[in-house]
Tab-separated table of C-alpha atoms in Angstrom:
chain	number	residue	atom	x	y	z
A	1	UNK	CA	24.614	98.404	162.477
A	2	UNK	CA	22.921	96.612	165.088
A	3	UNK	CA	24.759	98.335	168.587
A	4	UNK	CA	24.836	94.480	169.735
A	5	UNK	CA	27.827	93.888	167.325
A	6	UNK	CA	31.320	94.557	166.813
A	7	UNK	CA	32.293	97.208	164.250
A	8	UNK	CA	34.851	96.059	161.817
A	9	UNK	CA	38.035	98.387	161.652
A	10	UNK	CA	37.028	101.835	160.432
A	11	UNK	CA	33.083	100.990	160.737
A	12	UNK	CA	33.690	99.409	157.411
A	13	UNK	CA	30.394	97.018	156.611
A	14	UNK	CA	30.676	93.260	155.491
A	15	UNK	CA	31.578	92.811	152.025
A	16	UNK	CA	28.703	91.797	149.885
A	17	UNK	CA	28.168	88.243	149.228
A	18	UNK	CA	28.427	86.707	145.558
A	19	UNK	CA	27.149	82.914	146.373
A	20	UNK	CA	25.247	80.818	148.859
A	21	UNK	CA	25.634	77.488	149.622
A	22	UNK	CA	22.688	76.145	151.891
A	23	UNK	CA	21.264	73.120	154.147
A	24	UNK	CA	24.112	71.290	153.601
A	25	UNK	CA	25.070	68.490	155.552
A	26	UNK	CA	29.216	68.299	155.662
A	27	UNK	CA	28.969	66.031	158.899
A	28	UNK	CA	32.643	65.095	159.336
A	29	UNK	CA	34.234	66.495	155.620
A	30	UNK	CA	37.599	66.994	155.407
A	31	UNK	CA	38.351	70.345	153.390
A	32	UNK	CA	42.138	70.334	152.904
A	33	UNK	CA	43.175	73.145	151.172
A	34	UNK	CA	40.035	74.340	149.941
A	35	UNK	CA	39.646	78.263	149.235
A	36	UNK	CA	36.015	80.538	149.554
A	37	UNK	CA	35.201	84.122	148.732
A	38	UNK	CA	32.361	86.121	149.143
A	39	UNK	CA	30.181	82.895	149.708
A	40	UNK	CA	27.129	82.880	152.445
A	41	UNK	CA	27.147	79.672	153.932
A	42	UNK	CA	23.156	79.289	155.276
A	43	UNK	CA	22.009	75.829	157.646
A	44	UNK	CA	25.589	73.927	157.053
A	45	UNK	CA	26.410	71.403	159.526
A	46	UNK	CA	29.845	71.074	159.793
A	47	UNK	CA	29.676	68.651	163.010
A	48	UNK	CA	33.218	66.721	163.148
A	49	UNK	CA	34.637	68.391	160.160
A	50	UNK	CA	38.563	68.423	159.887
A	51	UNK	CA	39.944	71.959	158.788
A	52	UNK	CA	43.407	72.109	157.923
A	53	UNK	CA	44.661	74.773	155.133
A	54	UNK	CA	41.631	75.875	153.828
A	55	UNK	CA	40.843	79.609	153.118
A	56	UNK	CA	37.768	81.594	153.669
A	57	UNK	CA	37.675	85.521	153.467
A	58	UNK	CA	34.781	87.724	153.428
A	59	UNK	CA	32.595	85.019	153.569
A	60	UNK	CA	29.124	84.543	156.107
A	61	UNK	CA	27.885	82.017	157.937
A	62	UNK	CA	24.482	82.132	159.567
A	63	UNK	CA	23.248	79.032	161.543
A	64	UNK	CA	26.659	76.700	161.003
A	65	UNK	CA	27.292	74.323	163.233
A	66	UNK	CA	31.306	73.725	163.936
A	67	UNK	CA	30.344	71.265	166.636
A	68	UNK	CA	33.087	69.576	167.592
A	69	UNK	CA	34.972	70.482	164.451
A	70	UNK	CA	38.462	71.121	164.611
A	71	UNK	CA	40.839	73.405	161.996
A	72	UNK	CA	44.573	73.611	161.883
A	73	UNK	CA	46.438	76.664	160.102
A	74	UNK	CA	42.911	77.841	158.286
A	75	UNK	CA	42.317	81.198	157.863
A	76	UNK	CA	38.777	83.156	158.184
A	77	UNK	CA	39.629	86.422	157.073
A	78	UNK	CA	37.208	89.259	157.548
A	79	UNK	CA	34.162	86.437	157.843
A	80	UNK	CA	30.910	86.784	159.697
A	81	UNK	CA	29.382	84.283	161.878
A	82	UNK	CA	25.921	84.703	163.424
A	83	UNK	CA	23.553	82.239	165.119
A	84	UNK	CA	26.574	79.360	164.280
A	85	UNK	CA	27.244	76.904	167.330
A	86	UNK	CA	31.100	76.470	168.062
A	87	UNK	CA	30.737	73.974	170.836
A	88	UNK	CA	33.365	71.885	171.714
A	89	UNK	CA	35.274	73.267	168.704
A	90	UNK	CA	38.846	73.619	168.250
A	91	UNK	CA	41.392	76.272	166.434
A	92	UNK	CA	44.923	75.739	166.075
A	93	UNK	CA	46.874	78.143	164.692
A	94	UNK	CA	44.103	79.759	162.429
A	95	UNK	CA	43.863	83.473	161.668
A	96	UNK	CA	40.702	84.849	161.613
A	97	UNK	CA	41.551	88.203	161.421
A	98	UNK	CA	38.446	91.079	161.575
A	99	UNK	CA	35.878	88.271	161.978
A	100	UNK	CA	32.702	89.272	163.697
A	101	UNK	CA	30.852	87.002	165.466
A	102	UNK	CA	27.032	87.633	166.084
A	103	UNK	CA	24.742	85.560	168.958
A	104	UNK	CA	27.051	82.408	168.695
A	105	UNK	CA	27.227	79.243	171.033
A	106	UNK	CA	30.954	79.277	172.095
A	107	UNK	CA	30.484	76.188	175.160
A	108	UNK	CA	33.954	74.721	175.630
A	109	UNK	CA	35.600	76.520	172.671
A	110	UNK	CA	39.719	75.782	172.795
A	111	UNK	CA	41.675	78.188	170.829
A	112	UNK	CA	45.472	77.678	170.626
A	113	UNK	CA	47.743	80.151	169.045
A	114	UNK	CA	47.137	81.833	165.844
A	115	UNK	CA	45.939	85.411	165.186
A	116	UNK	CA	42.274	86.745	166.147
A	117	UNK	CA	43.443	90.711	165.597
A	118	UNK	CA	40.410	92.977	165.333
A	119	UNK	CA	37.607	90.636	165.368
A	120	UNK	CA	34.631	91.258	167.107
A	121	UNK	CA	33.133	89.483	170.751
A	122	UNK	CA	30.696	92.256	171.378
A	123	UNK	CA	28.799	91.291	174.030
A	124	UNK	CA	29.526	87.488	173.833
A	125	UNK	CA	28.906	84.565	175.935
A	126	UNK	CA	32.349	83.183	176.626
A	127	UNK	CA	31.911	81.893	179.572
A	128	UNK	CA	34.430	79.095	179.812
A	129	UNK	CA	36.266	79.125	176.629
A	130	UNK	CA	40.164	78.282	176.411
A	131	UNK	CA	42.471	80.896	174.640
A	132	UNK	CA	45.661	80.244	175.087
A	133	UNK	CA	48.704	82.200	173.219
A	134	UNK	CA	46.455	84.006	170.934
A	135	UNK	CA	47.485	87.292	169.293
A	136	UNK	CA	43.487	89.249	169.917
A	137	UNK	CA	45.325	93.024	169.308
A	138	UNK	CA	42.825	95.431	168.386
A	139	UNK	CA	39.736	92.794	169.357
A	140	UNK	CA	35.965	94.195	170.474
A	141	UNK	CA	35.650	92.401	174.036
A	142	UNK	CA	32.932	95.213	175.035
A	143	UNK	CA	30.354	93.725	177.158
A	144	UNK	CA	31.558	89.982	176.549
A	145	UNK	CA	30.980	87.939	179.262
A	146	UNK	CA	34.089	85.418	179.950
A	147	UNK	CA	33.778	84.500	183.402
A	148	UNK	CA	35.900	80.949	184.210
A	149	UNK	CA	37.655	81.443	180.928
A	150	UNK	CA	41.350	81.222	180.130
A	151	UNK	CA	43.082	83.843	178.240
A	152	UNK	CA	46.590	82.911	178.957
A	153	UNK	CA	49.419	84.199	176.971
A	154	UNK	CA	47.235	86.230	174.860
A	155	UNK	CA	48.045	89.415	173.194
A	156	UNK	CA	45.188	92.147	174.299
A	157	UNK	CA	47.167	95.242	173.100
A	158	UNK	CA	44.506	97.717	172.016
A	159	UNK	CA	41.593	95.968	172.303
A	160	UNK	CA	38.494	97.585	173.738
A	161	UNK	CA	37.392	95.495	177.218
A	162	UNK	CA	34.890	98.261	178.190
A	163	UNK	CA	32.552	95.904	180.402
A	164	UNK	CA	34.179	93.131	180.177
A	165	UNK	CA	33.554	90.527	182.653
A	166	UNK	CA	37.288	88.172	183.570
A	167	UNK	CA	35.478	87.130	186.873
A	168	UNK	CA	37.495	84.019	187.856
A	169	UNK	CA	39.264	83.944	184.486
A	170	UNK	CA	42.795	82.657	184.301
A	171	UNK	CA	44.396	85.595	181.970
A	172	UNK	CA	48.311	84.784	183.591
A	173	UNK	CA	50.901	85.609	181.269
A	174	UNK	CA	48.480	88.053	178.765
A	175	UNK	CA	49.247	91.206	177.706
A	176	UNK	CA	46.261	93.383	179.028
A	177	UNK	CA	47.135	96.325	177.287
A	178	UNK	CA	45.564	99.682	178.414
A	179	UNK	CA	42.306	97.562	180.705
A	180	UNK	CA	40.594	99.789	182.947
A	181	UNK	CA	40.093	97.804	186.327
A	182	UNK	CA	36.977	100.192	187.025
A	183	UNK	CA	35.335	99.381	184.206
A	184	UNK	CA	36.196	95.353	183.547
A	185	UNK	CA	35.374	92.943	186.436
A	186	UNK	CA	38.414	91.353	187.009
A	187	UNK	CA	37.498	89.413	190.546
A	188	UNK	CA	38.815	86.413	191.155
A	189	UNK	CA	40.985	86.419	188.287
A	190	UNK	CA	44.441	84.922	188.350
A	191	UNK	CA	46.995	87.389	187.272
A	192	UNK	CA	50.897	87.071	187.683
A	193	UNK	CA	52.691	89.782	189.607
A	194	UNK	CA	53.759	91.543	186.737
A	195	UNK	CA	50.461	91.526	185.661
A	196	UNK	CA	49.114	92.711	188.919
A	197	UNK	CA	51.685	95.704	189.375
A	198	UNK	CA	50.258	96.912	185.779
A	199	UNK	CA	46.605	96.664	187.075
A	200	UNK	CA	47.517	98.947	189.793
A	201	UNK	CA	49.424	100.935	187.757
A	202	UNK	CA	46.337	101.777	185.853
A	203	UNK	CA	44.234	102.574	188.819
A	204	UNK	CA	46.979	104.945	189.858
A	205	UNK	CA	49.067	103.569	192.787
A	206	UNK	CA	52.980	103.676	192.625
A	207	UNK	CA	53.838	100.330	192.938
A	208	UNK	CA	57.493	99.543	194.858
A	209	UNK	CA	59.147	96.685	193.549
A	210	UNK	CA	61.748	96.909	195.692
């Protein structure tokens, strides 16, 4: 596997595709509660498409556009994206559990609850993307750059930050989990003091709350 991307949970590969759907154009379609499986989904532009239901697990998508699309309690469940543009794209309340996501445009990318557990933002540009009250437990942050971001009231038990870079991220009210503030650039971030005595905790200091 390409060292560039985020290894699913046990280094287990993608599951093999059974169908393709290609150059499509689903400019603004509405997909209810429409279910996929195994299906490669190749050139698709789903600019302006409403989301809301549908199911899609072990499915890829390779040059998708989600351009200002937006999906409500849909579910992406072990999927691959690479080369798709998310910009100006919004999730609420989706689970995209053990997705991997592979050179993607994520430019003002809002995120609002649901589960993201042990997918994969290996070396991602996240620079400016909103997060907020997301459960990302067991997620592959290594190398992903999220400068300016917010990741507030997110759930980061477990997940590997090696290289991380929070620079001037607003990550108030997360839980960090085991981060290593020697090896994740955390400057300028805006932590609460809770959060702050558990950073220092980490770097060894014995913090008096009194």
């Amino acid at each position: 596997m390409d060292e560039r991307m985020s290894e699913r949970r046990g280094g287990a590969p993608p599951s093999e595709t059974t169908s393709t759907i290609s150059d499509e154009d689903w400019y603004a379609r509405e997909f209810g509660g429409a279910e996929y499986s195994d299906v490669r989904f190749v050139d698709i532009d789903l600019t302006e498409a409403s989301n809301s239901g549908a199911t899609f697990t072990n499915c890829v998508f390779v040059n998708v556009k989600f351009n200002v699309s937006s999906h409500e309690s849909t579910a992406f469940v072990n999927c691959t994206f690479r080369g798709c543009n998310f910009f100006d794209a919004t999730f609420t309340g989706c689970k995209l559990i053990g997705s991997i996501f592979d050179s993607c445009d994520f430019s003002i990318l809002k995120v609002h609850g649901g589960d993201w557990s042990f997918t994969g933002f290996r070396r991602a540009e996240l620079q400016g993307v909103e997060f907020t009250g997301v459960r990302l437990r067991e997620a592959d942050f290594t190398n992903a750059r999220c400068a300016r971001s917010t990741f507030a009231g997110c759930d980061f038990s477990g997940s590997v930050l090696h290289g991380a870079d929070f620079a001037d991220a607003d990550l108030r009210g997360s839980a960090l989990g085991e981060i290593d503030p020697l090896t994740v650039n955390l400057r300028g971030a805006s932590v609460t003091g809770d959060q702050a005595a558990e950073i220092a905790r980490g770097l060894g200091l014995v913090v008096d709350e009194v």
